[in-house]
């Protein structure tokens, strides 16, 4: 898509399609700017106002109440003079007339339109995936259905050993604890859990911890099919090696696919996601896309950090404020499983010119591995004690030469920062007024 500057005219009526975390964050950002659009309408397909999807895992585990997930009540939108339409799905966009139509027959005009339609769960091409008892884990409805399944006990199989799969499996295990109990098996097709974020050592530590809690973990597992019982519901998962796992409940958690259906129907440019430029503008200058549904320079999004940066850029754009546009930046990963601390960023495997620093304390269950190139940190994996993770990430983003504190890097942020400060104070290139 050719680079172009966004329109800077005043936006009279902004319509945001999607009341998820991205759409809601945009609303909050616009309200913080005096140049906000004169009229804002938000349409959400779910019947509940925006909620924090990140907390679905502790909700499933029974560690949190439903009310704690709500970001803002419906009354709050009204108080901010924002029209909130819930329980309606946008079915069509007329780009020439700048109108849209919902499945309830409602027609709305817009000056600017933001698509924050999120994503759909990815589904593997496996026979039996359509059987009753097979679930995904993306919204409140899914969390409620899984909580009910866990309360019935029996056996569950979770497909996917990434972030979402681990959170779903542990949530089911904790929710299923009790008189009935639920045995949870986790299938990961790679040789390790969280293979995109963790090296082998950290992944094995994580696997050992989860096995100790009672999860049945299968790595290098190729799912061949799901089987139905006499009642027509799923009853088992069969692997390529012949292993058969009982399954009263199956959860598919192998990733997400951008929800581009509405954009495609409107003939906007799409590939894997809705293609946007640096200002989150689609091939139609009056339409933007944001969050998990969009694609920028071939990149898709499933973590909040880049999406929050997109929100700030788009909010400035919609308010007519100058902006340099959205720029890709590294992100860090944390696991949201109670009692397990993980922090990782950068490459999972070292390259030939990487210097590898590692530390492991088996008794405390702590592990750290740092990847440096030319004295600059490019990647880190922390398991157990992750307190220094944000400091490592900050140094990596800033490209700080850490040679002066190399000997203390594995000790943590405080010790390393002392050596860095000492080196700065001794530097002959510091400003003369500081030298005095």
Short mmCIF file of C-alpha atoms in Angstrom, two decimals:
data_model
loop_
_atom_site.label_atom_id
_atom_site.label_comp_id
_atom_site.label_asym_id
_atom_site.label_seq_id
_atom_site.Cartn_x
_atom_site.Cartn_y
_atom_site.Cartn_z
CA UNK A 1 0.00 0.00 0.00
CA UNK A 2 1.47 3.42 -0.93
CA UNK A 3 2.40 5.65 1.99
CA UNK A 4 0.03 8.59 2.35
CA UNK A 5 -0.84 11.11 5.02
CA UNK A 6 -4.31 10.74 6.56
CA UNK A 7 -7.11 13.21 6.12
CA UNK A 8 -7.03 15.92 8.78
CA UNK A 9 -10.52 17.33 8.42
CA UNK A 10 -12.79 17.40 11.47
CA UNK A 11 -14.59 14.10 12.06
CA UNK A 12 -18.26 14.72 12.78
CA UNK A 13 -19.45 11.14 13.24
CA UNK A 14 -17.08 8.31 14.09
CA UNK A 15 -18.39 4.75 14.15
CA UNK A 16 -16.32 2.03 15.81
CA UNK A 17 -17.26 -1.53 14.87
CA UNK A 18 -16.17 -3.70 17.78
CA UNK A 19 -16.51 -3.17 21.53
CA UNK A 20 -13.54 -5.32 22.48
CA UNK A 21 -10.37 -4.18 24.20
CA UNK A 22 -8.96 -2.39 21.14
CA UNK A 23 -12.18 -0.51 20.34
CA UNK A 24 -12.66 0.46 23.97
CA UNK A 25 -9.06 1.62 24.34
CA UNK A 26 -9.60 3.86 21.32
CA UNK A 27 -12.70 5.37 22.94
CA UNK A 28 -10.73 6.14 26.10
CA UNK A 29 -7.90 7.71 24.07
CA UNK A 30 -10.32 9.90 22.11
CA UNK A 31 -12.03 11.12 25.27
CA UNK A 32 -8.65 12.26 26.58
CA UNK A 33 -8.23 14.56 23.58
CA UNK A 34 -10.13 17.86 23.31
CA UNK A 35 -10.37 17.43 19.52
CA UNK A 36 -12.45 14.24 19.85
CA UNK A 37 -15.03 13.59 17.11
CA UNK A 38 -18.30 15.41 17.70
CA UNK A 39 -20.28 12.17 17.71
CA UNK A 40 -19.08 8.65 18.51
CA UNK A 41 -21.03 5.42 18.04
CA UNK A 42 -19.73 2.04 19.19
CA UNK A 43 -21.28 -1.21 17.94
CA UNK A 44 -20.55 -4.53 19.64
CA UNK A 45 -21.76 -7.98 18.62
CA UNK A 46 -21.64 -9.23 22.21
CA UNK A 47 -24.40 -8.22 24.61
CA UNK A 48 -21.95 -7.22 27.36
CA UNK A 49 -20.00 -3.93 27.37
CA UNK A 50 -16.24 -4.09 26.80
CA UNK A 51 -14.36 -6.38 29.18
CA UNK A 52 -10.78 -7.44 29.75
CA UNK A 53 -10.24 -10.62 27.75
CA UNK A 54 -6.81 -11.04 29.28
CA UNK A 55 -8.55 -11.97 32.53
CA UNK A 56 -10.64 -14.78 31.00
CA UNK A 57 -8.05 -17.30 32.23
CA UNK A 58 -8.31 -16.41 35.94
CA UNK A 59 -12.10 -16.17 35.47
CA UNK A 60 -12.17 -19.74 34.16
CA UNK A 61 -9.88 -20.86 36.99
CA UNK A 62 -12.35 -19.42 39.52
CA UNK A 63 -9.80 -16.88 40.76
CA UNK A 64 -11.85 -13.85 39.72
CA UNK A 65 -15.47 -12.77 39.56
CA UNK A 66 -17.17 -11.79 36.29
CA UNK A 67 -17.73 -8.18 37.40
CA UNK A 68 -13.98 -7.61 37.73
CA UNK A 69 -13.54 -7.99 33.97
CA UNK A 70 -15.83 -5.13 32.93
CA UNK A 71 -13.88 -2.13 31.65
CA UNK A 72 -16.77 0.37 31.68
CA UNK A 73 -20.49 0.04 32.28
CA UNK A 74 -23.11 0.90 29.68
CA UNK A 75 -24.04 3.89 31.85
CA UNK A 76 -20.50 5.25 31.54
CA UNK A 77 -20.82 5.40 27.73
CA UNK A 78 -24.04 7.37 28.06
CA UNK A 79 -22.40 9.76 30.52
CA UNK A 80 -19.64 10.39 27.96
CA UNK A 81 -22.26 11.13 25.27
CA UNK A 82 -21.28 8.01 23.34
CA UNK A 83 -23.93 5.89 21.64
CA UNK A 84 -23.36 2.23 22.54
CA UNK A 85 -25.14 -0.45 20.52
CA UNK A 86 -24.73 -3.98 21.86
CA UNK A 87 -25.91 -7.34 20.59
CA UNK A 88 -25.88 -6.28 16.93
CA UNK A 89 -23.47 -7.40 14.23
CA UNK A 90 -22.58 -5.17 11.28
CA UNK A 91 -23.46 -7.06 8.12
CA UNK A 92 -22.62 -4.62 5.34
CA UNK A 93 -20.76 -1.39 4.59
CA UNK A 94 -21.78 0.92 1.75
CA UNK A 95 -18.54 2.79 1.13
CA UNK A 96 -20.01 5.15 -1.46
CA UNK A 97 -22.87 6.26 0.78
CA UNK A 98 -20.73 5.95 3.93
CA UNK A 99 -23.35 3.91 5.72
CA UNK A 100 -23.44 0.53 7.43
CA UNK A 101 -26.23 -1.91 8.21
CA UNK A 102 -26.56 -4.27 11.18
CA UNK A 103 -28.26 -7.65 11.44
CA UNK A 104 -31.10 -5.90 13.30
CA UNK A 105 -31.83 -3.78 10.23
CA UNK A 106 -30.31 -0.62 11.71
CA UNK A 107 -28.60 1.77 9.26
CA UNK A 108 -25.98 4.26 10.40
CA UNK A 109 -24.07 6.93 8.52
CA UNK A 110 -20.43 7.71 9.25
CA UNK A 111 -17.75 10.22 8.40
CA UNK A 112 -15.02 7.90 9.59
CA UNK A 113 -15.28 4.19 10.33
CA UNK A 114 -12.96 2.08 12.49
CA UNK A 115 -12.97 -1.69 12.15
CA UNK A 116 -11.95 -3.27 15.46
CA UNK A 117 -13.50 -6.63 14.69
CA UNK A 118 -10.80 -8.66 16.42
CA UNK A 119 -10.09 -12.26 15.50
CA UNK A 120 -11.56 -15.73 15.37
CA UNK A 121 -10.02 -18.87 16.87
CA UNK A 122 -7.85 -20.81 14.43
CA UNK A 123 -9.14 -24.31 13.77
CA UNK A 124 -7.00 -27.23 12.59
CA UNK A 125 -8.27 -29.36 9.68
CA UNK A 126 -9.11 -32.31 11.92
CA UNK A 127 -12.08 -34.69 11.52
CA UNK A 128 -14.55 -34.37 14.40
CA UNK A 129 -13.87 -30.73 15.17
CA UNK A 130 -17.57 -29.94 14.69
CA UNK A 131 -18.74 -32.38 17.37
CA UNK A 132 -20.69 -31.19 20.42
CA UNK A 133 -18.33 -30.78 23.35
CA UNK A 134 -15.60 -29.11 21.28
CA UNK A 135 -14.96 -25.54 22.45
CA UNK A 136 -12.78 -22.52 21.81
CA UNK A 137 -11.63 -20.00 24.42
CA UNK A 138 -12.11 -16.42 23.24
CA UNK A 139 -14.98 -14.74 25.09
CA UNK A 140 -17.25 -14.78 28.13
CA UNK A 141 -19.58 -17.31 26.56
CA UNK A 142 -16.65 -19.69 26.04
CA UNK A 143 -15.42 -19.21 29.61
CA UNK A 144 -18.90 -19.95 30.97
CA UNK A 145 -19.24 -23.08 28.83
CA UNK A 146 -15.84 -24.38 29.93
CA UNK A 147 -16.59 -23.65 33.59
CA UNK A 148 -19.77 -25.74 33.31
CA UNK A 149 -17.84 -28.55 31.63
CA UNK A 150 -15.17 -28.49 34.36
CA UNK A 151 -17.86 -28.70 37.03
CA UNK A 152 -19.08 -31.96 35.47
CA UNK A 153 -15.62 -33.53 35.86
CA UNK A 154 -14.36 -36.23 33.51
CA UNK A 155 -11.58 -35.68 30.99
CA UNK A 156 -10.59 -32.70 28.88
CA UNK A 157 -8.11 -32.34 26.03
CA UNK A 158 -6.66 -28.94 25.22
CA UNK A 159 -5.13 -28.56 21.76
CA UNK A 160 -2.29 -26.03 21.74
CA UNK A 161 0.76 -25.51 23.94
CA UNK A 162 1.10 -21.77 23.48
CA UNK A 163 -0.03 -19.00 25.82
CA UNK A 164 -3.77 -19.48 25.35
CA UNK A 165 -3.63 -23.27 25.48
CA UNK A 166 -1.66 -23.29 28.73
CA UNK A 167 -4.02 -20.79 30.32
CA UNK A 168 -7.08 -22.78 29.24
CA UNK A 169 -5.62 -26.07 30.46
CA UNK A 170 -4.62 -24.71 33.85
CA UNK A 171 -7.94 -22.88 34.18
CA UNK A 172 -9.85 -26.10 33.52
CA UNK A 173 -7.69 -28.03 35.96
CA UNK A 174 -8.23 -25.53 38.76
CA UNK A 175 -11.94 -25.13 38.08
CA UNK A 176 -12.33 -28.91 37.90
CA UNK A 177 -10.81 -29.51 41.31
CA UNK A 178 -13.39 -30.88 43.72
CA UNK A 179 -15.55 -33.90 44.25
CA UNK A 180 -15.81 -34.82 40.59
CA UNK A 181 -12.38 -33.68 39.43
CA UNK A 182 -11.25 -33.20 35.85
CA UNK A 183 -8.22 -34.79 34.20
CA UNK A 184 -6.74 -32.37 31.67
CA UNK A 185 -4.43 -33.39 28.82
CA UNK A 186 -2.54 -30.81 26.78
CA UNK A 187 -1.37 -31.45 23.21
CA UNK A 188 1.56 -29.52 21.73
CA UNK A 189 2.72 -30.39 18.23
CA UNK A 190 6.18 -28.85 18.79
CA UNK A 191 8.91 -30.39 20.95
CA UNK A 192 8.32 -27.85 23.75
CA UNK A 193 5.67 -25.67 25.31
CA UNK A 194 5.57 -22.02 24.22
CA UNK A 195 8.11 -22.77 21.49
CA UNK A 196 7.82 -19.25 20.06
CA UNK A 197 8.86 -17.61 23.33
CA UNK A 198 10.96 -20.07 25.36
CA UNK A 199 14.23 -21.91 24.92
CA UNK A 200 14.33 -25.63 25.70
CA UNK A 201 15.51 -25.22 29.31
CA UNK A 202 12.74 -22.80 30.30
CA UNK A 203 10.15 -24.89 28.46
CA UNK A 204 11.21 -28.01 30.34
CA UNK A 205 11.02 -26.16 33.67
CA UNK A 206 7.51 -25.02 32.79
CA UNK A 207 6.49 -28.50 31.70
CA UNK A 208 7.81 -30.00 34.93
CA UNK A 209 5.88 -27.47 37.00
CA UNK A 210 2.62 -28.09 35.15
CA UNK A 211 3.03 -31.87 35.28
CA UNK A 212 3.54 -31.55 39.02
CA UNK A 213 0.17 -29.82 39.23
CA UNK A 214 -1.53 -32.72 37.49
CA UNK A 215 -1.62 -31.72 33.80
CA UNK A 216 -0.98 -34.56 31.34
CA UNK A 217 1.29 -32.99 28.71
CA UNK A 218 2.05 -34.46 25.29
CA UNK A 219 4.70 -32.75 23.16
CA UNK A 220 5.48 -33.71 19.54
CA UNK A 221 1.81 -34.65 19.46
CA UNK A 222 0.02 -34.79 16.10
CA UNK A 223 -3.77 -34.80 16.47
CA UNK A 224 -5.32 -37.12 13.91
CA UNK A 225 -9.03 -36.99 14.75
CA UNK A 226 -11.71 -36.49 17.38
CA UNK A 227 -14.10 -39.35 18.01
CA UNK A 228 -17.79 -39.30 18.86
CA UNK A 229 -19.47 -41.44 21.51
CA UNK A 230 -22.85 -43.16 21.30
CA UNK A 231 -24.55 -39.89 22.26
CA UNK A 232 -22.95 -38.04 19.35
CA UNK A 233 -20.70 -35.93 21.57
CA UNK A 234 -16.92 -35.92 21.49
CA UNK A 235 -15.49 -38.74 23.58
CA UNK A 236 -11.84 -39.06 22.60
CA UNK A 237 -8.87 -37.56 20.78
CA UNK A 238 -6.70 -39.86 18.69
CA UNK A 239 -3.06 -38.99 17.95
CA UNK A 240 -1.03 -39.97 14.88
CA UNK A 241 1.06 -42.40 16.96
CA UNK A 242 -2.07 -44.33 17.95
CA UNK A 243 -2.49 -42.79 21.41
CA UNK A 244 -6.16 -42.41 22.37
CA UNK A 245 -7.08 -39.85 25.03
CA UNK A 246 -10.52 -39.82 26.66
CA UNK A 247 -12.21 -36.44 26.17
CA UNK A 248 -15.58 -35.34 27.51
CA UNK A 249 -14.50 -31.82 26.55
CA UNK A 250 -12.04 -30.54 23.93
CA UNK A 251 -10.65 -27.01 23.76
CA UNK A 252 -9.04 -25.71 20.57
CA UNK A 253 -6.45 -23.05 21.43
CA UNK A 254 -3.91 -23.04 18.61
CA UNK A 255 -4.01 -19.35 17.78
CA UNK A 256 -6.16 -16.71 16.14
CA UNK A 257 -7.16 -15.63 12.64
CA UNK A 258 -7.99 -11.96 11.90
CA UNK A 259 -11.73 -11.38 11.42
CA UNK A 260 -11.74 -9.87 7.95
CA UNK A 261 -15.20 -10.96 6.75
CA UNK A 262 -16.75 -7.50 6.92
CA UNK A 263 -13.75 -5.84 5.27
CA UNK A 264 -13.67 -8.40 2.47
CA UNK A 265 -17.37 -7.94 1.81
CA UNK A 266 -16.73 -4.19 1.53
CA UNK A 267 -13.91 -4.93 -0.96
CA UNK A 268 -11.19 -3.41 1.18
CA UNK A 269 -7.65 -4.64 0.59
CA UNK A 270 -7.00 -7.73 2.69
CA UNK A 271 -4.46 -10.49 2.91
CA UNK A 272 -4.26 -12.37 6.19
CA UNK A 273 -5.69 -9.26 7.88
CA UNK A 274 -7.18 -5.93 6.81
CA UNK A 275 -4.23 -4.10 5.28
CA UNK A 276 -3.45 -0.73 6.85
CA UNK A 277 -0.74 1.91 6.47
CA UNK A 278 1.22 3.71 9.19
CA UNK A 279 -1.91 5.63 10.26
CA UNK A 280 -4.05 2.49 10.46
CA UNK A 281 -5.88 3.58 7.30
CA UNK A 282 -7.25 0.93 4.95
CA UNK A 283 -7.47 1.16 1.16
CA UNK A 284 -10.48 3.45 1.78
CA UNK A 285 -9.30 6.77 3.31
CA UNK A 286 -12.49 6.98 5.41
CA UNK A 287 -12.02 3.56 6.99
CA UNK A 288 -9.41 2.44 9.52
CA UNK A 289 -8.65 -0.94 11.07
CA UNK A 290 -7.18 -1.60 14.47
CA UNK A 291 -5.91 -4.46 16.59
CA UNK A 292 -6.18 -8.16 15.87
CA UNK A 293 -8.09 -7.71 12.61
CA UNK A 294 -5.47 -5.52 10.91
CA UNK A 295 -2.24 -6.27 9.07
CA UNK A 296 0.64 -3.78 8.84
CA UNK A 297 3.67 -4.55 6.70
CA UNK A 298 2.88 -8.25 6.89
CA UNK A 299 2.55 -8.27 10.69
CA UNK A 300 -0.48 -9.47 12.65
CA UNK A 301 -1.24 -8.71 16.30
CA UNK A 302 -2.30 -10.77 19.30
CA UNK A 303 -0.64 -8.91 22.18
CA UNK A 304 -1.86 -5.68 23.75
CA UNK A 305 1.41 -3.69 23.64
CA UNK A 306 1.50 -3.08 19.86
CA UNK A 307 -2.26 -2.58 19.78
CA UNK A 308 -2.06 0.12 22.45
CA UNK A 309 0.56 1.91 20.31
CA UNK A 310 -1.78 1.64 17.33
CA UNK A 311 -4.55 3.21 19.40
CA UNK A 312 -2.47 6.31 20.17
CA UNK A 313 -1.57 6.77 16.51
CA UNK A 314 -5.17 6.35 15.35
CA UNK A 315 -6.55 8.63 18.06
CA UNK A 316 -4.18 11.40 16.94
CA UNK A 317 -5.17 10.79 13.33
CA UNK A 318 -8.90 11.00 14.07
CA UNK A 319 -8.37 14.20 16.05
CA UNK A 320 -6.38 15.85 13.26
CA UNK A 321 -3.13 15.88 15.22
CA UNK A 322 0.26 15.37 13.50
CA UNK A 323 1.66 11.87 13.83
CA UNK A 324 4.69 10.02 12.52
CA UNK A 325 2.56 6.92 12.28
CA UNK A 326 2.74 3.44 13.71
CA UNK A 327 6.16 1.78 13.90
CA UNK A 328 6.79 -1.86 14.74
CA UNK A 329 8.69 -2.51 17.97
CA UNK A 330 9.64 -5.65 19.93
CA UNK A 331 7.23 -6.95 22.54
CA UNK A 332 7.70 -9.01 25.68
CA UNK A 333 5.65 -12.05 26.68
CA UNK A 334 4.30 -12.94 30.12
CA UNK A 335 2.34 -16.05 31.06
CA UNK A 336 -0.90 -15.52 32.98
CA UNK A 337 -0.94 -18.73 35.02
CA UNK A 338 -1.16 -18.41 38.79
CA UNK A 339 2.10 -19.37 40.49
CA UNK A 340 4.16 -19.48 37.28
CA UNK A 341 6.36 -16.49 36.44
CA UNK A 342 7.70 -16.20 32.89
CA UNK A 343 9.10 -13.24 30.99
CA UNK A 344 10.61 -13.47 27.52
CA UNK A 345 11.46 -11.36 24.48
CA UNK A 346 13.61 -11.61 21.40
CA UNK A 347 14.95 -14.77 19.70
CA UNK A 348 14.33 -18.14 21.33
CA UNK A 349 17.51 -19.65 19.87
CA UNK A 350 20.99 -18.02 19.75
CA UNK A 351 22.66 -17.20 16.46
CA UNK A 352 26.37 -17.94 15.87
CA UNK A 353 27.47 -14.41 16.80
CA UNK A 354 25.35 -14.18 19.95
CA UNK A 355 27.01 -14.21 23.34
CA UNK A 356 24.95 -16.40 25.65
CA UNK A 357 24.80 -15.69 29.39
CA UNK A 358 22.83 -18.12 31.55
CA UNK A 359 22.10 -18.82 35.19
CA UNK A 360 20.10 -21.57 36.85
CA UNK A 361 19.23 -22.23 40.48
CA UNK A 362 17.41 -25.60 40.63
CA UNK A 363 16.56 -25.25 44.31
CA UNK A 364 14.80 -21.91 43.85
CA UNK A 365 13.47 -22.82 40.41
CA UNK A 366 15.08 -19.75 38.81
CA UNK A 367 16.50 -19.62 35.29
CA UNK A 368 17.80 -16.74 33.17
CA UNK A 369 19.27 -16.73 29.70
CA UNK A 370 20.41 -13.57 27.93
CA UNK A 371 21.45 -13.14 24.30
CA UNK A 372 23.86 -10.29 23.53
CA UNK A 373 25.39 -9.10 20.30
CA UNK A 374 28.21 -6.56 20.46
CA UNK A 375 27.42 -5.87 24.12
CA UNK A 376 23.75 -5.10 23.40
CA UNK A 377 20.92 -7.25 24.70
CA UNK A 378 18.72 -8.80 22.01
CA UNK A 379 16.81 -11.50 23.85
CA UNK A 380 16.00 -12.81 27.29
CA UNK A 381 14.17 -15.73 28.86
CA UNK A 382 13.39 -15.57 32.59
CA UNK A 383 11.67 -18.28 34.59
CA UNK A 384 10.93 -18.02 38.31
CA UNK A 385 12.35 -14.66 39.36
CA UNK A 386 11.23 -12.30 36.59
CA UNK A 387 11.58 -9.01 38.48
CA UNK A 388 14.41 -7.81 36.23
CA UNK A 389 12.54 -8.62 33.02
CA UNK A 390 11.20 -5.11 32.34
CA UNK A 391 14.68 -3.62 32.95
CA UNK A 392 16.26 -6.05 30.50
CA UNK A 393 13.57 -5.22 27.96
CA UNK A 394 14.11 -1.47 28.44
CA UNK A 395 17.85 -1.84 27.82
CA UNK A 396 17.20 -3.92 24.71
CA UNK A 397 14.74 -1.40 23.27
CA UNK A 398 17.18 1.47 23.93
CA UNK A 399 20.11 -0.44 22.43
CA UNK A 400 22.26 0.26 25.50
CA UNK A 401 25.82 -1.09 25.40
CA UNK A 402 25.92 -3.29 28.51
CA UNK A 403 29.59 -4.22 28.32
CA UNK A 404 30.37 -2.23 31.47
CA UNK A 405 27.90 -4.29 33.54
CA UNK A 406 28.26 -7.64 31.77
CA UNK A 407 29.58 -9.38 34.90
CA UNK A 408 26.49 -8.34 36.86
CA UNK A 409 23.82 -8.82 34.21
CA UNK A 410 22.67 -12.19 35.47
CA UNK A 411 22.50 -10.90 39.04
CA UNK A 412 19.59 -8.64 38.16
CA UNK A 413 18.68 -5.07 37.32
CA UNK A 414 19.87 -3.39 40.53
CA UNK A 415 23.45 -4.72 40.42
CA UNK A 416 23.79 -4.18 36.68
CA UNK A 417 22.44 -0.63 36.88
CA UNK A 418 25.02 0.27 39.56
CA UNK A 419 27.87 -0.75 37.25
CA UNK A 420 26.26 1.11 34.35
CA UNK A 421 25.96 4.27 36.44
CA UNK A 422 29.56 3.95 37.62
CA UNK A 423 30.77 3.60 34.03
CA UNK A 424 28.77 6.67 32.99
CA UNK A 425 30.21 8.73 35.85
CA UNK A 426 33.75 7.73 34.87
CA UNK A 427 33.23 8.39 31.16
CA UNK A 428 35.52 11.15 29.85
CA UNK A 429 32.83 12.04 27.31
CA UNK A 430 30.29 13.16 29.90
CA UNK A 431 29.34 16.87 29.83
CA UNK A 432 31.88 19.20 31.46
CA UNK A 433 29.39 20.55 34.03
CA UNK A 434 28.79 16.97 35.20
CA UNK A 435 32.55 16.34 35.39
CA UNK A 436 32.89 19.28 37.76
#
